[in-house]
CSV table of C-alpha atoms and ligand atoms in Angstrom, one decimal:
chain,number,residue,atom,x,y,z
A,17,UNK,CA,0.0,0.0,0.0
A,18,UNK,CA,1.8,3.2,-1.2
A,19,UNK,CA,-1.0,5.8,-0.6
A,20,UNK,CA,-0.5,8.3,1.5
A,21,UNK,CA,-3.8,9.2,3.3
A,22,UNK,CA,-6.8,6.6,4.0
A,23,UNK,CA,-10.9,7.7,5.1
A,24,UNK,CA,-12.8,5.3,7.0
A,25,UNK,CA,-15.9,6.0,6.7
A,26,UNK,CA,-19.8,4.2,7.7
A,27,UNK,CA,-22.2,5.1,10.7
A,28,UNK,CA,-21.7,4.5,14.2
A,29,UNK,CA,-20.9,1.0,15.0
A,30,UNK,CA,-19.9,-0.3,11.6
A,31,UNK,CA,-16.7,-1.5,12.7
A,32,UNK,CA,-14.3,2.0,11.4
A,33,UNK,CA,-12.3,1.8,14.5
A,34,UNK,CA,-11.5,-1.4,15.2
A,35,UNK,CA,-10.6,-2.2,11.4
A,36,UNK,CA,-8.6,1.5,10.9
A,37,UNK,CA,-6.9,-0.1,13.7
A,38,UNK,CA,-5.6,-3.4,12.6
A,39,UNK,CA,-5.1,-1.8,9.2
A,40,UNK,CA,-2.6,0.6,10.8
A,41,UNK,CA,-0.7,-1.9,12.9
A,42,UNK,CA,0.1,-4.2,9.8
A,43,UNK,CA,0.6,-1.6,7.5
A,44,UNK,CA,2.8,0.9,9.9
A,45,UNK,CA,0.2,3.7,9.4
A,46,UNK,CA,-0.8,6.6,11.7
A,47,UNK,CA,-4.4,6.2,12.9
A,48,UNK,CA,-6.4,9.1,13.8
A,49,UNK,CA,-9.6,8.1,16.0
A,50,UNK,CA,-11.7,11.9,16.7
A,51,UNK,CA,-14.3,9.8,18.9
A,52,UNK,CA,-10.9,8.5,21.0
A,53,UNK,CA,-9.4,12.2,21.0
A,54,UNK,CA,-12.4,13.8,22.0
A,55,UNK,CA,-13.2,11.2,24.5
A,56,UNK,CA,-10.2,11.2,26.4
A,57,UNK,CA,-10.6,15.0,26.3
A,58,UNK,CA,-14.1,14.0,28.0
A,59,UNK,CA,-12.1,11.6,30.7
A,60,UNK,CA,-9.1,13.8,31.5
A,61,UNK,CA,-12.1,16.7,32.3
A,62,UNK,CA,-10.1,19.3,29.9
A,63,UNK,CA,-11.8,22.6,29.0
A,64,UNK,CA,-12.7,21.2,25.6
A,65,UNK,CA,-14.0,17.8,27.6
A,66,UNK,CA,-16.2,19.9,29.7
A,67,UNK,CA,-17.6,21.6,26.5
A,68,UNK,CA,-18.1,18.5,24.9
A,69,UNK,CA,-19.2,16.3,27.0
A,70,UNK,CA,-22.6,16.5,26.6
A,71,UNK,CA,-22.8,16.8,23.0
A,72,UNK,CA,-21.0,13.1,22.5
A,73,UNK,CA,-23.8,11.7,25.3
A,74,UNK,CA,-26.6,13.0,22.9
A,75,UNK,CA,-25.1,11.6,20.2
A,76,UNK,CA,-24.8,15.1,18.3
A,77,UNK,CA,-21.8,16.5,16.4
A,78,UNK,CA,-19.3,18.7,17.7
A,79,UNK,CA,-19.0,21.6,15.4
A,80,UNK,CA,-17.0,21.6,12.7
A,81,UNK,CA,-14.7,24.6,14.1
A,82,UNK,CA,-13.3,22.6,16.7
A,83,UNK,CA,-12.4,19.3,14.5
A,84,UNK,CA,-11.3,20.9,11.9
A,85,UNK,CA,-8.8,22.6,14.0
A,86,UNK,CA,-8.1,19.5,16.1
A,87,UNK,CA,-7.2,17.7,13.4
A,88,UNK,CA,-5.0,20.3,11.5
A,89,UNK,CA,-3.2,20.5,15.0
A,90,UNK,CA,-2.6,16.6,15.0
A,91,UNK,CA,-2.2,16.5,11.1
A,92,UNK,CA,0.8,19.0,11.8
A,93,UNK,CA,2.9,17.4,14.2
A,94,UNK,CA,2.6,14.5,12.5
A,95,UNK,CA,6.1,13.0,11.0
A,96,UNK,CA,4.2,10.0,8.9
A,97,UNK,CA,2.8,10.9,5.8
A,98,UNK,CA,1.1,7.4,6.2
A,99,UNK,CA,-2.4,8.3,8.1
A,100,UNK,CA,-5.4,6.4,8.9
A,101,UNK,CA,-8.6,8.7,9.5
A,102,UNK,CA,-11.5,7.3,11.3
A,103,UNK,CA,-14.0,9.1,12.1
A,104,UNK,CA,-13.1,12.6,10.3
A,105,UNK,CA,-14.4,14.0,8.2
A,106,UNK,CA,-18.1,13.8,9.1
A,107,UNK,CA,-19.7,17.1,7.1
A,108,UNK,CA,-19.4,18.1,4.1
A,109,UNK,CA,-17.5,21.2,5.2
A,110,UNK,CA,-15.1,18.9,7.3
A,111,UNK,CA,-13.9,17.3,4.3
A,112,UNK,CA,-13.3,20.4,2.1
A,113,UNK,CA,-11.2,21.8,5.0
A,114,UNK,CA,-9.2,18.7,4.3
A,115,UNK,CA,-8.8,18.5,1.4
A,116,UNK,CA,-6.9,21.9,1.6
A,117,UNK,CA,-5.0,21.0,4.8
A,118,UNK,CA,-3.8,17.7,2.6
A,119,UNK,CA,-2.5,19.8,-0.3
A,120,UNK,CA,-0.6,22.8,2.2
A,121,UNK,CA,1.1,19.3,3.8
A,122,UNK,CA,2.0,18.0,0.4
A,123,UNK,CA,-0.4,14.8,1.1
A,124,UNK,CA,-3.0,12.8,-1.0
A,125,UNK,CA,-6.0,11.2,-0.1
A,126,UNK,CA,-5.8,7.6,-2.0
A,127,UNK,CA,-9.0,6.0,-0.9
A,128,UNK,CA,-11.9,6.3,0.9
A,129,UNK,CA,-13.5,2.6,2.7
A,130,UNK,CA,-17.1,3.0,3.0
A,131,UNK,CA,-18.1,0.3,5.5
A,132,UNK,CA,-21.5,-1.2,4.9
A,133,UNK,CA,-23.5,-2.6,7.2
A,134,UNK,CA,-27.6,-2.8,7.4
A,135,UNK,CA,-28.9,-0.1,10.2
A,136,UNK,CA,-30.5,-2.8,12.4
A,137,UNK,CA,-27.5,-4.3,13.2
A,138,UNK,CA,-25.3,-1.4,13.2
A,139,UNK,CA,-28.1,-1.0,16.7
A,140,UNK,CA,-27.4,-4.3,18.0
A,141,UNK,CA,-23.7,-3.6,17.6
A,142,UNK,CA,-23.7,-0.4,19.4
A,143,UNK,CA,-26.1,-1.6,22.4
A,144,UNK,CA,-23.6,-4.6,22.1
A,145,UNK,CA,-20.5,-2.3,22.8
A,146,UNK,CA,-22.3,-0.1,25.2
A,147,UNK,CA,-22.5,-2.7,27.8
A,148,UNK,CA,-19.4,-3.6,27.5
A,149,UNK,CA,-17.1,-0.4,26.8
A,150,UNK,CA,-19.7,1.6,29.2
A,151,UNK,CA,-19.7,4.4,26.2
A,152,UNK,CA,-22.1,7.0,27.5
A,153,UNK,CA,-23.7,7.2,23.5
A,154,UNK,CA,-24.3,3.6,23.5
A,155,UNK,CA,-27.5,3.3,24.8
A,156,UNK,CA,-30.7,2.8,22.0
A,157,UNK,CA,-31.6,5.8,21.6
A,158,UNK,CA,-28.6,7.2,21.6
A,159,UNK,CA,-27.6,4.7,18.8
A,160,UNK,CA,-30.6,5.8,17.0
A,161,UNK,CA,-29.6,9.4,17.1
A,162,UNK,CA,-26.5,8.9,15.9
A,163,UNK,CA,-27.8,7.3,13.0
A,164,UNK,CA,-30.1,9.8,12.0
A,165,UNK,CA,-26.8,12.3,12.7
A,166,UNK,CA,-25.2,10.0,10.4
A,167,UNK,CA,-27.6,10.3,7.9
A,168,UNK,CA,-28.4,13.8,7.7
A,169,UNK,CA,-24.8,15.4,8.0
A,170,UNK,CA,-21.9,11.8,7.0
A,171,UNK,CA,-23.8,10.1,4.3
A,172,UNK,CA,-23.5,13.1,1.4
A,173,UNK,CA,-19.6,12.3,1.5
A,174,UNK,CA,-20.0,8.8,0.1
A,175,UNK,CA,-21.1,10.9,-3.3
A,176,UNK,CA,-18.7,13.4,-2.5
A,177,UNK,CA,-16.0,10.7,-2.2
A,178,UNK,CA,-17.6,8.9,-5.1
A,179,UNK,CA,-17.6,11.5,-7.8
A,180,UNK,CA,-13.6,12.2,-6.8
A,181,UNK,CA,-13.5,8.2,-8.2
A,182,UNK,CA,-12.0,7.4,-4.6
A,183,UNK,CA,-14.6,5.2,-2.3
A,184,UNK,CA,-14.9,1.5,-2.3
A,185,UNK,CA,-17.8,0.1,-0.9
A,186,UNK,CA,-16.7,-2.9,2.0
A,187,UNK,CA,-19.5,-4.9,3.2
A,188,UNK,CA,-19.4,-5.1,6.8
A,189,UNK,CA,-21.6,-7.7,7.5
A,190,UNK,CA,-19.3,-11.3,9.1
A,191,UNK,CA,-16.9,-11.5,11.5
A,192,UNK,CA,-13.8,-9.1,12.0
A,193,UNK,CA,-11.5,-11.2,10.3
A,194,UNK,CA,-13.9,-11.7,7.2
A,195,UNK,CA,-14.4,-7.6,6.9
A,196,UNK,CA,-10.9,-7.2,7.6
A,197,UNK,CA,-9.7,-9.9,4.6
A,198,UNK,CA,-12.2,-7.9,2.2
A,199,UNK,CA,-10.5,-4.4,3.0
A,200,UNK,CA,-6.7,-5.6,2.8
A,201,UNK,CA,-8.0,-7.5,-0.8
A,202,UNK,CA,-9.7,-4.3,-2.3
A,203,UNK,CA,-6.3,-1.9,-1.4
A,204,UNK,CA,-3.8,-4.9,-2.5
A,205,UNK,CA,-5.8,-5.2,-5.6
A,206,UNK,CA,-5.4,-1.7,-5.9
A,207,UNK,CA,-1.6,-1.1,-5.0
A,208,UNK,CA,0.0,-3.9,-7.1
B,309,LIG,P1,-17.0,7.9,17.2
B,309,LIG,O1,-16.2,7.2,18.2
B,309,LIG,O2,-16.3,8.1,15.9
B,309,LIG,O3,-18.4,7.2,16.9
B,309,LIG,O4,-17.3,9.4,17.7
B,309,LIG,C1,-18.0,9.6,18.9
B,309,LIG,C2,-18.6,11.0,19.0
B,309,LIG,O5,-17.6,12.0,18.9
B,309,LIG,C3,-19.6,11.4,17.8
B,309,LIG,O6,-20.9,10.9,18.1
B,309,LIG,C4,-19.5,12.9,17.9
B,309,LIG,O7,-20.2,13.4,18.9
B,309,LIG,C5,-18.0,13.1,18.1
B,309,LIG,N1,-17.2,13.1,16.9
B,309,LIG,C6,-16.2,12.3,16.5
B,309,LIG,N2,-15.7,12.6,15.3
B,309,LIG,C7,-16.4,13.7,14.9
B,309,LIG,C8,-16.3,14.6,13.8
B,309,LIG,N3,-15.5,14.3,12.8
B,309,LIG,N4,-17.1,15.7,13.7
B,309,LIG,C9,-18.0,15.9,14.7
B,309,LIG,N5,-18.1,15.2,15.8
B,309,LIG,C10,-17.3,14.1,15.9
């Protein structure tokens, strides 16, 4: 895999983080997790965590001000070109701000993983996860709000990503190593 700069991208509870993850272990790539940056804001009880605490428990956005400068910040410091996004960008206007923070670095986004999974069981996973991780948005209807989040304000990038000729469509339906073998096969097949 020689790309530079990899979206994960799918509503809550299709599995982004935990394959971004593995992807960036075996392949020596940065990962980027917003949800885990803002959350340990949330735990460690900084300014920003205090602010945004209660927008993660409703299952809302933060605004795009404050990601988009969050992840310029971590983009910067950053000494790997090789980076694993999960989780940003969520809006519209998130990913145009990227895309101009990836040219000032020099960087290019080479693809965009849209993982697919059918909403009823993106639920199940979530309530799942809740009662084991303890996430504060993890309860039903929190999952449900999240969704509808998802699907108002994430789901125009899969055009957006679509007409720049850079998504592929993963299902994410089976077990982790099943989704995980279907990503690693779509970028090899890509990359060779
Ligand atoms: P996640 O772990 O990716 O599901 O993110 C958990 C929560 O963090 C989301 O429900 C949002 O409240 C917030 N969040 C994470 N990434 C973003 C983003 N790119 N834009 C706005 N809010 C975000």
């Amino acid at each position: 895999m020689t790309g530079q700069v990899m979206i994960f991208l799918g509503a809550p509870g299709a599995g982004k983080g935990t394959q971004a993850e593995r992807l960036s272990k075996q392949y020596g790539m940065v990962k980027l997790s917003t949800g885990d940056i803002l959350r340990d804001h949330v735990s460690r009880g900084t300014a920003l965590g205090q602010r945004i605490e209660p927008i993660l428990s409703s299952g809302q956005l933060v605004s795009d001000e404050i990601l988009i400068e969050l992840i310029e910040d971590r983009v910067s410091v950053l000494e790997s070109s090789k980076i694993i996004l999960d989780g940003f960008p969520r809006t519209v206007e998130q990913a145009k701000a990227l895309e101009q923070l990836l040219i000032a670095k020099g960087l290019e986004l080479c693809s965009v993983i849209l993982l697919d999974v059918p909403v009823d069981l993106l639920i199940d996973r979530i309530v799942s996860r809740g009662k084991v991780l303890g996430r504060s948005d993890d309860d039903e209807s929190t999952a449900r709000e999240r969704q509808r989040v998802y699907l108002e304000q994430t789901e125009p990038l899969v055009d957006h990503y679509r007409s720049k000729g850079l998504l592929k469509v993963v299902a994410g339906t089976g077990s982790l190593d099943e989704v995980y073998a279907r990503i690693v096969k779509i970028l090899e097949k890509e990359h060779v």
